[in-house]
Structures are given as structure tokens and as C-alpha cells.
């Protein structure tokens, strides 16, 4: 049986000029990257606005870069600093600064 493969491309190697703006390797197209960013923004934003913090898995450098970008976007959206730090080898923690009044957490974009 012969199968045709469409939209298949080679994943860039480290040091290739096509390795992305940050030099990280991501198998996502720009459109897929944008959709992933929007989905993460909404999911993490909802968790942070509900609980004041969120933990999200990050198993690769590309995923960590993506999550740090989401943290910066949430800070810009809310106008409040959102802290983003690695919690361990496989997760990143998001939280609002402690000086924020409790009960006044922003709502995420839906």
C-alpha cells in the first residue's frame, strides 16, 4: 500500500537558520504556533484568575519558551505582572504578584 504524505517537512536542526527566532526547535507551523499560544493563554489565564496560580507541564525547551511567551502576554493583557518560573524539570508555575488584592483577580480572555 502506498500512502501519500502531505504537508510534511523536515524539522530544523540546532544551529539551522530555520530554527526559529529564539533558536529553539519547534515542529509547529506559524499558524499552529499561534493557535497553541491562544489555547494556552486562555487555559492558563483562566486557572490563574480562578486560583491565583497555575502549574503547566513543559517537557522541552520549545514548550518552556512558549509558556514564557504566554506569561508575558498575560502580563500585558492584565496590566499586572505574572510571574513565570520553572517549578521542576517538567513543569512551569504561573502566579500573580503577592501585592495584588485578593478577590480582585483579572478574568482571562474567552
Short mmCIF file of C-alpha atoms in Angstrom, two decimals:
data_model
loop_
_atom_site.label_atom_id
_atom_site.label_comp_id
_atom_site.label_asym_id
_atom_site.label_seq_id
_atom_site.Cartn_x
_atom_site.Cartn_y
_atom_site.Cartn_z
CA UNK A 1 0.00 0.00 0.00
CA UNK A 2 1.30 3.42 -0.94
CA UNK A 3 0.46 6.40 1.23
CA UNK A 4 0.88 9.98 0.15
CA UNK A 5 2.15 12.37 2.75
CA UNK A 6 1.05 15.98 2.58
CA UNK A 7 2.40 18.96 4.49
CA UNK A 8 5.42 17.01 5.70
CA UNK A 9 8.57 18.98 6.30
CA UNK A 10 11.90 18.36 7.92
CA UNK A 11 12.35 19.55 11.50
CA UNK A 12 15.21 22.11 11.65
CA UNK A 13 18.39 21.04 13.38
CA UNK A 14 20.12 23.09 16.11
CA UNK A 15 22.04 25.94 14.55
CA UNK A 16 19.96 25.99 11.36
CA UNK A 17 18.75 29.45 10.37
CA UNK A 18 15.23 27.98 10.25
CA UNK A 19 15.42 27.04 13.93
CA UNK A 20 13.06 29.85 14.93
CA UNK A 21 13.56 33.35 16.30
CA UNK A 22 14.74 32.06 19.68
CA UNK A 23 16.86 29.35 18.11
CA UNK A 24 14.53 26.72 19.56
CA UNK A 25 13.25 23.81 17.58
CA UNK A 26 9.52 23.52 17.16
CA UNK A 27 7.70 21.23 14.76
CA UNK A 28 4.73 23.63 14.61
CA UNK A 29 3.95 25.90 11.69
CA UNK A 30 3.44 29.60 12.48
CA UNK A 31 -0.34 29.12 12.28
CA UNK A 32 -0.21 26.13 14.65
CA UNK A 33 2.07 28.07 16.97
CA UNK A 34 -0.45 30.94 17.07
CA UNK A 35 -3.34 28.56 17.82
CA UNK A 36 -1.30 26.87 20.58
CA UNK A 37 -0.49 30.28 22.06
CA UNK A 38 -4.18 31.27 22.12
CA UNK A 39 -5.22 27.98 23.70
CA UNK A 40 -2.50 28.19 26.37
CA UNK A 41 -3.32 31.86 27.01
CA UNK A 42 -6.96 31.02 27.69
CA UNK A 43 -6.31 27.87 29.74
CA UNK A 44 -3.53 29.29 31.91
CA UNK A 45 -5.27 32.66 32.21
CA UNK A 46 -8.46 31.01 33.48
CA UNK A 47 -6.53 28.93 36.02
CA UNK A 48 -4.56 31.93 37.30
CA UNK A 49 -7.66 34.11 37.53
CA UNK A 50 -9.55 31.36 39.42
CA UNK A 51 -6.79 30.27 41.82
CA UNK A 52 -4.14 32.99 41.73
CA UNK A 53 -1.65 30.46 40.35
CA UNK A 54 -1.32 27.67 37.80
CA UNK A 55 1.09 24.84 37.05
CA UNK A 56 1.58 23.68 33.47
CA UNK A 57 3.78 20.90 32.04
CA UNK A 58 6.77 21.76 29.86
CA UNK A 59 8.80 18.81 28.65
CA UNK A 60 11.00 20.52 26.06
CA UNK A 61 12.83 23.83 25.65
CA UNK A 62 10.34 24.82 22.91
CA UNK A 63 7.43 24.29 25.32
CA UNK A 64 9.16 26.37 28.02
CA UNK A 65 9.76 29.20 25.55
CA UNK A 66 6.10 29.01 24.51
CA UNK A 67 4.94 29.20 28.16
CA UNK A 68 7.19 32.17 28.96
CA UNK A 69 5.67 34.00 25.99
CA UNK A 70 2.20 33.22 27.36
CA UNK A 71 3.24 34.65 30.75
CA UNK A 72 4.41 37.88 29.10
CA UNK A 73 1.16 38.07 27.11
CA UNK A 74 -0.92 37.60 30.28
CA UNK A 75 1.06 40.39 32.00
CA UNK A 76 0.39 42.72 29.08
CA UNK A 77 -3.29 41.74 28.88
CA UNK A 78 -3.99 42.24 32.59
CA UNK A 79 -1.56 45.11 33.15
CA UNK A 80 -0.22 43.21 36.18
CA UNK A 81 2.98 41.22 36.48
CA UNK A 82 2.52 37.48 36.11
CA UNK A 83 5.47 35.52 37.48
CA UNK A 84 6.62 32.54 35.43
CA UNK A 85 9.25 30.22 36.88
CA UNK A 86 10.23 26.61 36.39
CA UNK A 87 9.00 24.51 39.29
CA UNK A 88 10.93 21.38 38.39
CA UNK A 89 12.28 19.68 35.27
CA UNK A 90 8.84 19.14 33.78
CA UNK A 91 6.60 21.99 34.94
CA UNK A 92 6.32 25.77 34.96
CA UNK A 93 4.40 27.74 37.59
CA UNK A 94 2.46 30.95 36.91
CA UNK A 95 1.21 33.28 39.63
CA UNK A 96 0.28 36.87 40.28
CA UNK A 97 2.46 39.07 42.42
CA UNK A 98 1.62 38.88 46.15
CA UNK A 99 0.76 42.59 46.41
CA UNK A 100 -2.43 42.07 44.38
CA UNK A 101 -5.63 42.43 46.45
CA UNK A 102 -7.34 39.08 46.98
CA UNK A 103 -10.65 38.63 45.23
CA UNK A 104 -9.69 41.13 42.54
CA UNK A 105 -8.10 38.75 40.07
CA UNK A 106 -8.47 39.56 36.39
CA UNK A 107 -10.57 37.44 34.07
CA UNK A 108 -8.95 35.68 31.13
CA UNK A 109 -9.92 36.32 27.53
CA UNK A 110 -12.54 33.87 26.26
#
